[in-house]
PDB file of C-alpha atoms and ligand atoms in Angstrom:
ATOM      1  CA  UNK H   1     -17.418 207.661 -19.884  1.00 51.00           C
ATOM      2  CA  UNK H   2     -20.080 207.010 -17.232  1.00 53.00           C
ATOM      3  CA  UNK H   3     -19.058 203.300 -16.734  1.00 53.00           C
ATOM      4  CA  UNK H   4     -15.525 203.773 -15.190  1.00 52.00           C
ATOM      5  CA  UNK H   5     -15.315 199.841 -13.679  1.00 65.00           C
ATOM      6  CA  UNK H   6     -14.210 196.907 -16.296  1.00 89.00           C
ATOM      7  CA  UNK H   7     -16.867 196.210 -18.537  1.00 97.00           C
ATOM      8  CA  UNK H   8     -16.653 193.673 -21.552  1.00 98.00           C
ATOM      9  CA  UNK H   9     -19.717 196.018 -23.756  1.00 98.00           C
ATOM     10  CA  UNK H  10     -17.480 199.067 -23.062  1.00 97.00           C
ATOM     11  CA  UNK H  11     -13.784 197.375 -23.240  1.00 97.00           C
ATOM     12  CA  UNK H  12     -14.803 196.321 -26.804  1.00 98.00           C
ATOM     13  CA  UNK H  13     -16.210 199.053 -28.190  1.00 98.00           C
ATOM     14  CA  UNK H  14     -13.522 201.427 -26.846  1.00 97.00           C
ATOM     15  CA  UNK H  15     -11.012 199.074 -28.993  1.00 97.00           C
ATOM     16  CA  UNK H  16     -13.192 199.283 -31.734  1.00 97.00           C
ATOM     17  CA  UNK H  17     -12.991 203.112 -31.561  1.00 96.00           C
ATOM     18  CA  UNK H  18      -9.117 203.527 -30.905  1.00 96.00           C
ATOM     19  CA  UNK H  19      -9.048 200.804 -34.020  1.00 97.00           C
ATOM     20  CA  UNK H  20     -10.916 202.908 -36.150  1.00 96.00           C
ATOM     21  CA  UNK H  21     -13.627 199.410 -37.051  1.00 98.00           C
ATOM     22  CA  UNK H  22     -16.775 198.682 -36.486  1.00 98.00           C
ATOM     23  CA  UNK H  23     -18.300 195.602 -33.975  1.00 98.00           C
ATOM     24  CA  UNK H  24     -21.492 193.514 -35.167  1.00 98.00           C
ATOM     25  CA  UNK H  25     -23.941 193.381 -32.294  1.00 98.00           C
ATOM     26  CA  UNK H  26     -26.192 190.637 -33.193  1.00 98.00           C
ATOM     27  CA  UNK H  27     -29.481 189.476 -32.214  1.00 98.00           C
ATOM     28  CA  UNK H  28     -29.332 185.941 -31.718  1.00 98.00           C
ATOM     29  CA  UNK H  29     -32.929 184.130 -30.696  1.00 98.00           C
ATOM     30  CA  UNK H  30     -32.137 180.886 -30.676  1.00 98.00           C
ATOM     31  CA  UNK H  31     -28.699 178.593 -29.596  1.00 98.00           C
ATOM     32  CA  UNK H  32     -28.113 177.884 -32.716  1.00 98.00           C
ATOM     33  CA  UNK H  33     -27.881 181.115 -33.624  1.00 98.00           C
ATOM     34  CA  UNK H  34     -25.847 181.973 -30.843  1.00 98.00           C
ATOM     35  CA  UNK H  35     -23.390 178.958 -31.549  1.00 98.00           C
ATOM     36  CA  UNK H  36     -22.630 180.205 -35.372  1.00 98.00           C
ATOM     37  CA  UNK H  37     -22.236 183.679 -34.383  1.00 98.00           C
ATOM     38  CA  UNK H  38     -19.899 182.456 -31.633  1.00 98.00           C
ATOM     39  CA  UNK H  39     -17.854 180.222 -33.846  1.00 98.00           C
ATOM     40  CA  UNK H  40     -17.802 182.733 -36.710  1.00 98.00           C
ATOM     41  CA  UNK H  41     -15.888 185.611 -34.004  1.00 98.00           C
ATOM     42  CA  UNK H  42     -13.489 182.469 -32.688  1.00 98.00           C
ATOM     43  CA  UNK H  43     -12.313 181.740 -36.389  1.00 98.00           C
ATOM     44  CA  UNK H  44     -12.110 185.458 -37.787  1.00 98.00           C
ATOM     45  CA  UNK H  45     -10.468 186.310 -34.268  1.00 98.00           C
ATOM     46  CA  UNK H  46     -13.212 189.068 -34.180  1.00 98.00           C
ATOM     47  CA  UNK H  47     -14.728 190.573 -31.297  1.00 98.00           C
ATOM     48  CA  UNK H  48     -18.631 190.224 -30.775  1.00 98.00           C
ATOM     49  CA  UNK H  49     -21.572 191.659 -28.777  1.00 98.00           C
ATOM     50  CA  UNK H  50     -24.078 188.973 -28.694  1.00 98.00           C
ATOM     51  CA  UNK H  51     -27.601 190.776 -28.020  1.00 98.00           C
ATOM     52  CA  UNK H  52     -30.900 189.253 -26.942  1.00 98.00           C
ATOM     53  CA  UNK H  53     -34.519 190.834 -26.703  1.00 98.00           C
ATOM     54  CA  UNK H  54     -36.027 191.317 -23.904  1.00 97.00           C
ATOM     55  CA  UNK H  55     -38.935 189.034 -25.307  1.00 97.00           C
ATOM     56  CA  UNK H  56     -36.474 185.800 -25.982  1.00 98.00           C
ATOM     57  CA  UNK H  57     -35.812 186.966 -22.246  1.00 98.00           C
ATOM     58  CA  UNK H  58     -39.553 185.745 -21.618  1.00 97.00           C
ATOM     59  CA  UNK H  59     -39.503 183.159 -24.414  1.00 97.00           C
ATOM     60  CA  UNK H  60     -36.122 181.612 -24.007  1.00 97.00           C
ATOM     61  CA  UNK H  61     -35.311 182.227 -20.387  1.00 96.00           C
ATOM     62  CA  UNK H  62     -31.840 179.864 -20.633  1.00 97.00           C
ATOM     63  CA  UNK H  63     -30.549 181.587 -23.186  1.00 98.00           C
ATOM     64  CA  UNK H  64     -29.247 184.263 -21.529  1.00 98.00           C
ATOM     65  CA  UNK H  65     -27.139 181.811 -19.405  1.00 98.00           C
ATOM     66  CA  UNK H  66     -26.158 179.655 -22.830  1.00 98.00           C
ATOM     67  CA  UNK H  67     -24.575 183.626 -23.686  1.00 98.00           C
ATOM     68  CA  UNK H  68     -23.077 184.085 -20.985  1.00 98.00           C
ATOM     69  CA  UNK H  69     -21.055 180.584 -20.974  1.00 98.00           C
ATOM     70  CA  UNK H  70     -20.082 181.235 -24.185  1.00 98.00           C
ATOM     71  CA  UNK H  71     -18.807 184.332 -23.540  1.00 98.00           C
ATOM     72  CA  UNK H  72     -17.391 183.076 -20.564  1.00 97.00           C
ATOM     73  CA  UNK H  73     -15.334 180.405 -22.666  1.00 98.00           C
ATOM     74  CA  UNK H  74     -14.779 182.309 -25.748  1.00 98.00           C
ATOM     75  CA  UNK H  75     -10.956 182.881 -26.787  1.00 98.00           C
ATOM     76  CA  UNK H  76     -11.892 186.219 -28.370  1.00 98.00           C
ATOM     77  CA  UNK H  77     -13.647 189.086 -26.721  1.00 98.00           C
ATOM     78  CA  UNK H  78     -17.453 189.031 -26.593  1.00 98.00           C
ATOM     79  CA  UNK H  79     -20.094 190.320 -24.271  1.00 98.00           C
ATOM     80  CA  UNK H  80     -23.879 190.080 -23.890  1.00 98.00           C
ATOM     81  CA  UNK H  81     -26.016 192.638 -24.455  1.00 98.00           C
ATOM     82  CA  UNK H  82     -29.887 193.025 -23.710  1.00 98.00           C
ATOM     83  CA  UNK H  83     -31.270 195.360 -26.437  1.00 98.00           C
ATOM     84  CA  UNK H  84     -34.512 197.348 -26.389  1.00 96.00           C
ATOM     85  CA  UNK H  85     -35.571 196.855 -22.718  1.00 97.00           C
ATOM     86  CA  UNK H  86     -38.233 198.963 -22.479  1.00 95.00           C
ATOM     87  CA  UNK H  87     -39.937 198.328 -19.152  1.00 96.00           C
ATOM     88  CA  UNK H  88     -38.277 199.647 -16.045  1.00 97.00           C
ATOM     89  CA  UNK H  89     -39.441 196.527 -14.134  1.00 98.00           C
ATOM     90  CA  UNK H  90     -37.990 194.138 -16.118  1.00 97.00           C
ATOM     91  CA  UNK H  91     -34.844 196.117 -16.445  1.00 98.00           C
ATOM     92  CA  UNK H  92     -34.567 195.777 -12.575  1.00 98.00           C
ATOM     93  CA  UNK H  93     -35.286 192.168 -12.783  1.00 98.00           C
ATOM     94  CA  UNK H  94     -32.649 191.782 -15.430  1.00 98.00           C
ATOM     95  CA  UNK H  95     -29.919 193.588 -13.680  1.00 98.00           C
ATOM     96  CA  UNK H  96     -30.384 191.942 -10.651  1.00 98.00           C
ATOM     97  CA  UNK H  97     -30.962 188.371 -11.941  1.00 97.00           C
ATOM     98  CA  UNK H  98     -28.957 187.754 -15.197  1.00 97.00           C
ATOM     99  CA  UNK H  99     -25.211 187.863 -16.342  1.00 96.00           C
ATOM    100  CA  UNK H 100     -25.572 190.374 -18.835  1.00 98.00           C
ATOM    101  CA  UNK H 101     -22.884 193.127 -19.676  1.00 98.00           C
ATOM    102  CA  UNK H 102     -24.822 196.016 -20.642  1.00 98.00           C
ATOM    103  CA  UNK H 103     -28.469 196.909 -21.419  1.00 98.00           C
ATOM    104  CA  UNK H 104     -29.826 199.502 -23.916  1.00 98.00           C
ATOM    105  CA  UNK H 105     -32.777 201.442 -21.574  1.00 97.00           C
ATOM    106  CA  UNK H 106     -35.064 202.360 -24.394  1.00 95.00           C
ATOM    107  CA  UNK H 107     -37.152 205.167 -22.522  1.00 93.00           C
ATOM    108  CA  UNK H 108     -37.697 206.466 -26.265  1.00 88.00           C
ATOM    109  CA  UNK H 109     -41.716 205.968 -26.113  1.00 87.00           C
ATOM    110  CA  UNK H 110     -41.603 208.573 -23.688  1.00 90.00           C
ATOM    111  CA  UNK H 111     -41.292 211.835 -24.391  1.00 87.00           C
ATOM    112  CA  UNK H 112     -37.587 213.653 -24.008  1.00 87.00           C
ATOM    113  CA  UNK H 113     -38.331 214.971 -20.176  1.00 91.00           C
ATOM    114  CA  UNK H 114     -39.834 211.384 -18.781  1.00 93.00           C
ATOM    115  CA  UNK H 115     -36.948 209.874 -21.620  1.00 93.00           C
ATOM    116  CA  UNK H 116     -33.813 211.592 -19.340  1.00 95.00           C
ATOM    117  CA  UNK H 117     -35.448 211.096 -16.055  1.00 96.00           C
ATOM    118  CA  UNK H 118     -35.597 207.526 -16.693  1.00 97.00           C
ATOM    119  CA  UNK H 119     -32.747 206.886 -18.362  1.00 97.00           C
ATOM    120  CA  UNK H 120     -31.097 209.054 -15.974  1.00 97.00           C
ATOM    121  CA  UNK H 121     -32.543 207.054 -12.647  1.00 98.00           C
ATOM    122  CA  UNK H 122     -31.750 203.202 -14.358  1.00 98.00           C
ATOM    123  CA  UNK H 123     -28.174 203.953 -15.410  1.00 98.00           C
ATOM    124  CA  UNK H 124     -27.415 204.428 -11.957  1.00 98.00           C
ATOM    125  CA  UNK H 125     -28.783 201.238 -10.946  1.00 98.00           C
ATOM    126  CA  UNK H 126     -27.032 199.641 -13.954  1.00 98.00           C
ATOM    127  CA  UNK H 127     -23.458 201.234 -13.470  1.00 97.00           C
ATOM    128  CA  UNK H 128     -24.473 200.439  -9.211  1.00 97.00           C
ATOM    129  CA  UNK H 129     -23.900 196.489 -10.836  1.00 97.00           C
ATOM    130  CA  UNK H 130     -20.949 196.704 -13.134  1.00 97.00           C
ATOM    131  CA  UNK H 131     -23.476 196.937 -16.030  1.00 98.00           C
ATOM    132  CA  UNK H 132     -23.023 199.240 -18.875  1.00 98.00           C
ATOM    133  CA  UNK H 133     -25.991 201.298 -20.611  1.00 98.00           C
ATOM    134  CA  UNK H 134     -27.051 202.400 -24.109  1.00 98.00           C
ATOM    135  CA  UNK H 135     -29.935 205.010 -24.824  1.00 96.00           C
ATOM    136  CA  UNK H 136     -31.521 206.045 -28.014  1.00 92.00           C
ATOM    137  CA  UNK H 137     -31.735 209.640 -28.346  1.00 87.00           C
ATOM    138  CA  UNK H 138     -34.392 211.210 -30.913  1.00 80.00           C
ATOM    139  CA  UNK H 139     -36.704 208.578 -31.525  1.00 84.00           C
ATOM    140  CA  UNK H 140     -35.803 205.989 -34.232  1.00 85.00           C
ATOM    141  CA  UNK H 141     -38.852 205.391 -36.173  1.00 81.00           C
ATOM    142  CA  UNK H 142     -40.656 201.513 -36.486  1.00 79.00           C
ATOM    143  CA  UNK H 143     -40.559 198.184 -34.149  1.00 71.00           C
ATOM    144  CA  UNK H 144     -38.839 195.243 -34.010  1.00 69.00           C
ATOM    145  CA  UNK H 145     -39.750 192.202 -32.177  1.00 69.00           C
ATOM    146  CA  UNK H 146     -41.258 192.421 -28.958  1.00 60.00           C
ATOM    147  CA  UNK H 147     -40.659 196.251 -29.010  1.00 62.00           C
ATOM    148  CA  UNK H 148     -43.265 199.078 -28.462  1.00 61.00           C
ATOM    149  CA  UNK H 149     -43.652 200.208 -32.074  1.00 59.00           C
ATOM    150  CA  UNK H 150     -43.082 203.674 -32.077  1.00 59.00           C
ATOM    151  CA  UNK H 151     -45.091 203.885 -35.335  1.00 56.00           C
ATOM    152  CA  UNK H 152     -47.460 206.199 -35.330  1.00 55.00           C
ATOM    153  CA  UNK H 153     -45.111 208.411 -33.139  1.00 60.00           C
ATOM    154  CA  UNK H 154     -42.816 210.986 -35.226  1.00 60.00           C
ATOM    155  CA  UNK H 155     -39.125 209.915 -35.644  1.00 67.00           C
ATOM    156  CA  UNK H 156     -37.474 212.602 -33.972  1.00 83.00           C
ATOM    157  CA  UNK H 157     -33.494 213.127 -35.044  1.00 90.00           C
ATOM    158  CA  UNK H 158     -31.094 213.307 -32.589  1.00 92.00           C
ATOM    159  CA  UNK H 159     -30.012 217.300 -31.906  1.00 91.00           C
ATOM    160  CA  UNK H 160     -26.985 218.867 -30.690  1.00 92.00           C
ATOM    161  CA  UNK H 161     -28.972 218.913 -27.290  1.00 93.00           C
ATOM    162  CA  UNK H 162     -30.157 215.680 -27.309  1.00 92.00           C
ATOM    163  CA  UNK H 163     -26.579 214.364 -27.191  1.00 95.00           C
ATOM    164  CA  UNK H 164     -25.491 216.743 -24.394  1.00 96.00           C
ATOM    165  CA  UNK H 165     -28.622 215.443 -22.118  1.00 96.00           C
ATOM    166  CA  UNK H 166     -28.191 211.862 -22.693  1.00 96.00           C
ATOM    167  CA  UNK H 167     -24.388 212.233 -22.250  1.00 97.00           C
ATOM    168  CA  UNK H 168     -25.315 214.059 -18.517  1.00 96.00           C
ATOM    169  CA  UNK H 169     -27.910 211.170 -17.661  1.00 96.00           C
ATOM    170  CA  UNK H 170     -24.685 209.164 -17.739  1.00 97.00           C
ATOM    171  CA  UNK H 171     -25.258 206.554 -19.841  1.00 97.00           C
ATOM    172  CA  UNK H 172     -22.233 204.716 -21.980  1.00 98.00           C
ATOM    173  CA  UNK H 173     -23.449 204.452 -25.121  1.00 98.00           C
ATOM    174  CA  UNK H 174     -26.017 206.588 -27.844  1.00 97.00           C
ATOM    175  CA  UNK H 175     -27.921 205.286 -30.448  1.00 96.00           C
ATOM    176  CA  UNK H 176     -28.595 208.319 -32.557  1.00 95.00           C
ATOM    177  CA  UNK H 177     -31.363 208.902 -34.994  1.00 94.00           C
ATOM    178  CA  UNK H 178     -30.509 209.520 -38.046  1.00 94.00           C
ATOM    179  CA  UNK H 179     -33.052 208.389 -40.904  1.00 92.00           C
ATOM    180  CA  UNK H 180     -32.234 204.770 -39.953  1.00 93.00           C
ATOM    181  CA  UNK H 181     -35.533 202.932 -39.192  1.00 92.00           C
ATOM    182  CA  UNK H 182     -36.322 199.605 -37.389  1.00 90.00           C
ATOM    183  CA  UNK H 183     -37.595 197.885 -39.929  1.00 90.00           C
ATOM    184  CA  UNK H 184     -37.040 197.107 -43.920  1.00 91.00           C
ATOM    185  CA  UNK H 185     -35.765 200.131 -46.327  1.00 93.00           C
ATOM    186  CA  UNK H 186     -36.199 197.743 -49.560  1.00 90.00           C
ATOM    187  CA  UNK H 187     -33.906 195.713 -51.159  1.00 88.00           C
ATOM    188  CA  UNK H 188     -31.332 197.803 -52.075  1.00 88.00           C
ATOM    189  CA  UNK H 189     -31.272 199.936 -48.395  1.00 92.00           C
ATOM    190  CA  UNK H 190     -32.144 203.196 -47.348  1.00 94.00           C
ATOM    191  CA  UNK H 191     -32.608 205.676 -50.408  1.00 92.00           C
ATOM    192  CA  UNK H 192     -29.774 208.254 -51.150  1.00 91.00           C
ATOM    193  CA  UNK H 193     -29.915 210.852 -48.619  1.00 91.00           C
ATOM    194  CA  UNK H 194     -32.160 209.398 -45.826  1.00 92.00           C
ATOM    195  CA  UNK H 195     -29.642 208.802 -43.349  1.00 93.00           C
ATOM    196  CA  UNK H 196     -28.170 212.001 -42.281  1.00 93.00           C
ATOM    197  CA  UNK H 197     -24.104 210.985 -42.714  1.00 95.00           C
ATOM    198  CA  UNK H 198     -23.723 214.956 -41.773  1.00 95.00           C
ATOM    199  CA  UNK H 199     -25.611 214.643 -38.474  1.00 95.00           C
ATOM    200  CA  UNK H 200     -23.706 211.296 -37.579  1.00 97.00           C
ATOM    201  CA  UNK H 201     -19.964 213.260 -38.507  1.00 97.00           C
ATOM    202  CA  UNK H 202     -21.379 216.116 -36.096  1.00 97.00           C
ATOM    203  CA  UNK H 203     -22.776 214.242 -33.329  1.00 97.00           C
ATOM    204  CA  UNK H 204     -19.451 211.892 -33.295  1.00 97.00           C
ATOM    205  CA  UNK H 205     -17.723 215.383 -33.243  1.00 97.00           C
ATOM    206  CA  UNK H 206     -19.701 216.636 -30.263  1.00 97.00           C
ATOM    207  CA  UNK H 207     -19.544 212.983 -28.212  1.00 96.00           C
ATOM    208  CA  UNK H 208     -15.688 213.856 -28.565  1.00 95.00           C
ATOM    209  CA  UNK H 209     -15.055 210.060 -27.258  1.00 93.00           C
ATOM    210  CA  UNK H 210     -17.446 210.643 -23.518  1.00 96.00           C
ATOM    211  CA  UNK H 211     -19.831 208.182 -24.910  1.00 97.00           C
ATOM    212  CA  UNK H 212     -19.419 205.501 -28.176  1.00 97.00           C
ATOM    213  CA  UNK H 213     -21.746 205.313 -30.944  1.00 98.00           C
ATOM    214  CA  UNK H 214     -24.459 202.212 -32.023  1.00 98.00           C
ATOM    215  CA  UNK H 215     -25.969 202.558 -34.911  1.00 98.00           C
ATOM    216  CA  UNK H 216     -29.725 200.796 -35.062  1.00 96.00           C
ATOM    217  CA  UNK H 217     -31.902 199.633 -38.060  1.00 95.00           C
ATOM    218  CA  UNK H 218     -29.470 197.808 -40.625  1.00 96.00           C
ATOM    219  CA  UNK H 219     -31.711 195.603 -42.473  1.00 95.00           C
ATOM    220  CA  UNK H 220     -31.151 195.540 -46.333  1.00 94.00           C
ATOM    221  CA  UNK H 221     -27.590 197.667 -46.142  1.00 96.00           C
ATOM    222  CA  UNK H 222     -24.997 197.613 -48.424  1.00 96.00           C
ATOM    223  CA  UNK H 223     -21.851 196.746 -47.329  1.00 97.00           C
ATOM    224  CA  UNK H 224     -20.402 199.768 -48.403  1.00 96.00           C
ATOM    225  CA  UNK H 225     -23.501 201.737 -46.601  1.00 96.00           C
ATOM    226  CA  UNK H 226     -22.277 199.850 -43.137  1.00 97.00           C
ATOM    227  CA  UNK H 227     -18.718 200.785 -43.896  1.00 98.00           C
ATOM    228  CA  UNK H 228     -19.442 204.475 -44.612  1.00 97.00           C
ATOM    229  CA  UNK H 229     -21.223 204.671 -40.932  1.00 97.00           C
ATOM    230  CA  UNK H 230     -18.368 203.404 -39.146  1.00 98.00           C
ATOM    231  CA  UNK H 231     -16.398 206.302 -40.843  1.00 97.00           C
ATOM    232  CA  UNK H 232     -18.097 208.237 -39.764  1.00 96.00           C
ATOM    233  CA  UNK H 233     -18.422 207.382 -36.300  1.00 97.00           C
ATOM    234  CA  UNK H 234     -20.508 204.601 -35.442  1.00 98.00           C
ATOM    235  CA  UNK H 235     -18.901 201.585 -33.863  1.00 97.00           C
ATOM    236  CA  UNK H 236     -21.453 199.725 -32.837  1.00 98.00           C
ATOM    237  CA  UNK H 237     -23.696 197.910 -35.601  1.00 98.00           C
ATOM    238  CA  UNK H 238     -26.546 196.249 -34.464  1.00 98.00           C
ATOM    239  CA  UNK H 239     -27.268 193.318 -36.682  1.00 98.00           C
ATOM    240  CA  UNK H 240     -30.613 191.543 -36.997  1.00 97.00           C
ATOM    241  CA  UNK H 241     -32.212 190.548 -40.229  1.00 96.00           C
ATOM    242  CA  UNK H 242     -28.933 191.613 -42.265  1.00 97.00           C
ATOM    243  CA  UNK H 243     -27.163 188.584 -40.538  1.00 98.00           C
ATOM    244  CA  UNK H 244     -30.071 185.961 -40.014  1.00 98.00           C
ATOM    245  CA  UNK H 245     -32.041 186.541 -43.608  1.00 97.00           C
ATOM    246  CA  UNK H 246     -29.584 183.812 -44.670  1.00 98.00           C
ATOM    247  CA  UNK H 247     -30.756 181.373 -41.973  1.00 98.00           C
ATOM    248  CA  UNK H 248     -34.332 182.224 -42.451  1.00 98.00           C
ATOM    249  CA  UNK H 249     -33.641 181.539 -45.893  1.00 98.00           C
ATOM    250  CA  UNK H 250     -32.171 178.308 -45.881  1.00 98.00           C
ATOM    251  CA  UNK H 251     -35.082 176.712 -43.223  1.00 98.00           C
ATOM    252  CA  UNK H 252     -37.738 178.046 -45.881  1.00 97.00           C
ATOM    253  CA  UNK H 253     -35.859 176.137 -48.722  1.00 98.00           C
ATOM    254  CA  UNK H 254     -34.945 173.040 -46.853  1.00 98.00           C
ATOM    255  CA  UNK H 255     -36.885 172.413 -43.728  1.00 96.00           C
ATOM    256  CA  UNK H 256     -39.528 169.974 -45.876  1.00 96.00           C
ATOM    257  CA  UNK H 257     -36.812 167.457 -46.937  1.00 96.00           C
ATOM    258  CA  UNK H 258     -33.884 167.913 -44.907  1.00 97.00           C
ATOM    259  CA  UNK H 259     -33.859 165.869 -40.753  1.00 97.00           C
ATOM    260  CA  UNK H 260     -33.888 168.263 -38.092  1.00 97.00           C
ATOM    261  CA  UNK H 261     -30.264 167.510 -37.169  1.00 97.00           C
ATOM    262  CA  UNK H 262     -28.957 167.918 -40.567  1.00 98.00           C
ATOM    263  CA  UNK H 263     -31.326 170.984 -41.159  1.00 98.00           C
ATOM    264  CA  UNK H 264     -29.598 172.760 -37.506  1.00 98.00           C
ATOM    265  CA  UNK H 265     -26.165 171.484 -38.400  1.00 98.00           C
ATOM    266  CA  UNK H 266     -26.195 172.906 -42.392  1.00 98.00           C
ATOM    267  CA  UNK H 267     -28.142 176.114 -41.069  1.00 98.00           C
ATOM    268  CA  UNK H 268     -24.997 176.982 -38.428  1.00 98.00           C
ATOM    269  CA  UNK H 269     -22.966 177.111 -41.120  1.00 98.00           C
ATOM    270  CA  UNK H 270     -24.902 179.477 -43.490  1.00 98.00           C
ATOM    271  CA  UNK H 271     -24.731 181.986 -40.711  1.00 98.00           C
ATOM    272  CA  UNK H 272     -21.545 181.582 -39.808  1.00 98.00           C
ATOM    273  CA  UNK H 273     -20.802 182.246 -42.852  1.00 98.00           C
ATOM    274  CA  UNK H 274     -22.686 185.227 -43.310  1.00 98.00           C
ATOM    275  CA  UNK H 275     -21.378 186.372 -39.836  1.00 98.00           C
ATOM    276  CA  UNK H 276     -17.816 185.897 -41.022  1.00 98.00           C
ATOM    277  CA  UNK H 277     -18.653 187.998 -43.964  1.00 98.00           C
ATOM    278  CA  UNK H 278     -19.923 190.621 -41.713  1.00 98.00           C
ATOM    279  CA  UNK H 279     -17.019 191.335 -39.340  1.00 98.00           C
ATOM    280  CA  UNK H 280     -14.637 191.128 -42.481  1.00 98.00           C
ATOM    281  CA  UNK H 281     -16.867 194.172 -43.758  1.00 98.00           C
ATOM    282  CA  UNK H 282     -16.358 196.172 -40.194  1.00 98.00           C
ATOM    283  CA  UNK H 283     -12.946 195.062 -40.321  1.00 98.00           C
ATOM    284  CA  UNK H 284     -13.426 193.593 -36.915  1.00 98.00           C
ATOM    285  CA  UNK H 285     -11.847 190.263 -38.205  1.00 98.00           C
ATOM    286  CA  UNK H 286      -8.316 189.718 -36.640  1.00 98.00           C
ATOM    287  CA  UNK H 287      -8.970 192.165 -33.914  1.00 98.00           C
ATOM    288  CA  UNK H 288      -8.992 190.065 -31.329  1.00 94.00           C
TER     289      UNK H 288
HETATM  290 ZN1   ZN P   1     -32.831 199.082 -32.349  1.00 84.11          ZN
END
């Protein structure tokens, strides 16, 4: 493990892998948001990883610190996480301006040389601040909000060698590819076969515990689909869409007749709900 200093990212996840379970990390882009997902890990006595884009960064710019309270006063352990930072710039700004506890430098538009050398040169300035890092190895195929859309670029799977040079850059955490996509697989998930559960037992079986495992693009999956990754490996589950559908879903139904306060208060609970549901599925609940 790169990150040898406490870190909250890292002290979770290292739990989570000793505990055989899985962790949501979960986009939040709103307070709201934040605030369910927050109240849903205090009453399951679940840990959390609460993760922002880099574009609510620019959108939201007191969010971050609304996060970091919360995690601050929390009675269970969370963290904050800034996922898909892209731009080495910002990255610096981030690091040196906002209480996050790890950062996922996405160097993945690049190709695998440029990728390392990056990756290799930001860690240090991460780890330099007490802040953990995650790096996607292969190229996960699709975009998500605010990210460079690596459509139109091959998905790459992660190889044997892959793992080994991201694991040398000295980061903390590898998000493999693996079939999953950033994006939607359909209603029912990915198709049988197209994520690689072979390649995830073998990578997990290389990593040998140096780095932990996140495992990217979960829209539409079945519970049983999430539980069969963190079998086989991957601890942390970065949650998006899967979680906040049900929000979405209830502001489309109700935001004509409902007042705004009622419409916020009603919509926390949905996703709490939801989130609840969640860590019960990655067994996270009671953890804490
Ligand atoms: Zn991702």
């Amino acid at each position: 493990m790169a990150q040898t200093g406490k870190n909250r990212t890292v002290e979770i996840l290292n739990a989570a892998a000793a505990g055989k379970y899985g962790v949501l990390a979960a986009i939040a882009y709103n307070v709201e948001q934040l605030t369910a997902m927050v109240r849903a890990a205090e009453a399951k006595r679940s840990p959390l990883i609460i993760q922002l884009f880099p574009s609510t960064l620019k959108q939201l710019p007191t969010l971050a610190y609304a996060a970091a309270a919360a995690v601050k006063s929390a009675t269970v352990p969370l963290s904050l996480h800034i996922d898909h930072a892209q731009d080495a710039a910002h990255i610096r700004e981030i690091i040196a301006t906002l209480p996050v506890d790890s950062v996922m430098v996405d160097m993945s538009h690049y190709d695998e040389e440029e990728n390392l050398a990056k990756t290799k040169i930001l860690a240090k300035e991460c780890h330099a601040k007490g802040i953990a890092v995650e790096a996607e190895s292969g190229r996960i195929e699709g975009g998500e909000d605010g990210i460079a859309d690596t459509e139109g670029l091959e998905a790459l799977f992660t190889s044997p060698e892959d793992v080994d040079n991201f694991i040398a850059a000295g980061i903390d955490i590898l998000a493999p590819s693996i079939g999953n996509l950033h994006g939607d697989y359909g209603p029912s998930g990915p198709a049988p076969g197209q994520l690689h559960f072979d390649r995830l037992t073998a990578i997990n079986k290389q990593i040998d515990n140096r780095v932990l495992i996140a495992l990217h693009g979960t829209n539409d999956f079945p519970p049983e689909l999430l539980r069969q990754c963190i079998e086989n490996g991957a601890i942390k589950l970065n949650v998006n869409k899967l979680l906040l559908e049900v929000w979405n879903e209830f502001l489309r139904k109700n935001a004509a007749g409902m007042s705004l306060v009622k419409l916020i208060d009603e919509g926390m609970k949905v996703l709490q709900v939801e989130t609840e549901r969640w860590m019960d599925i990655c067994q996270s609940s009671g953890k804490a």
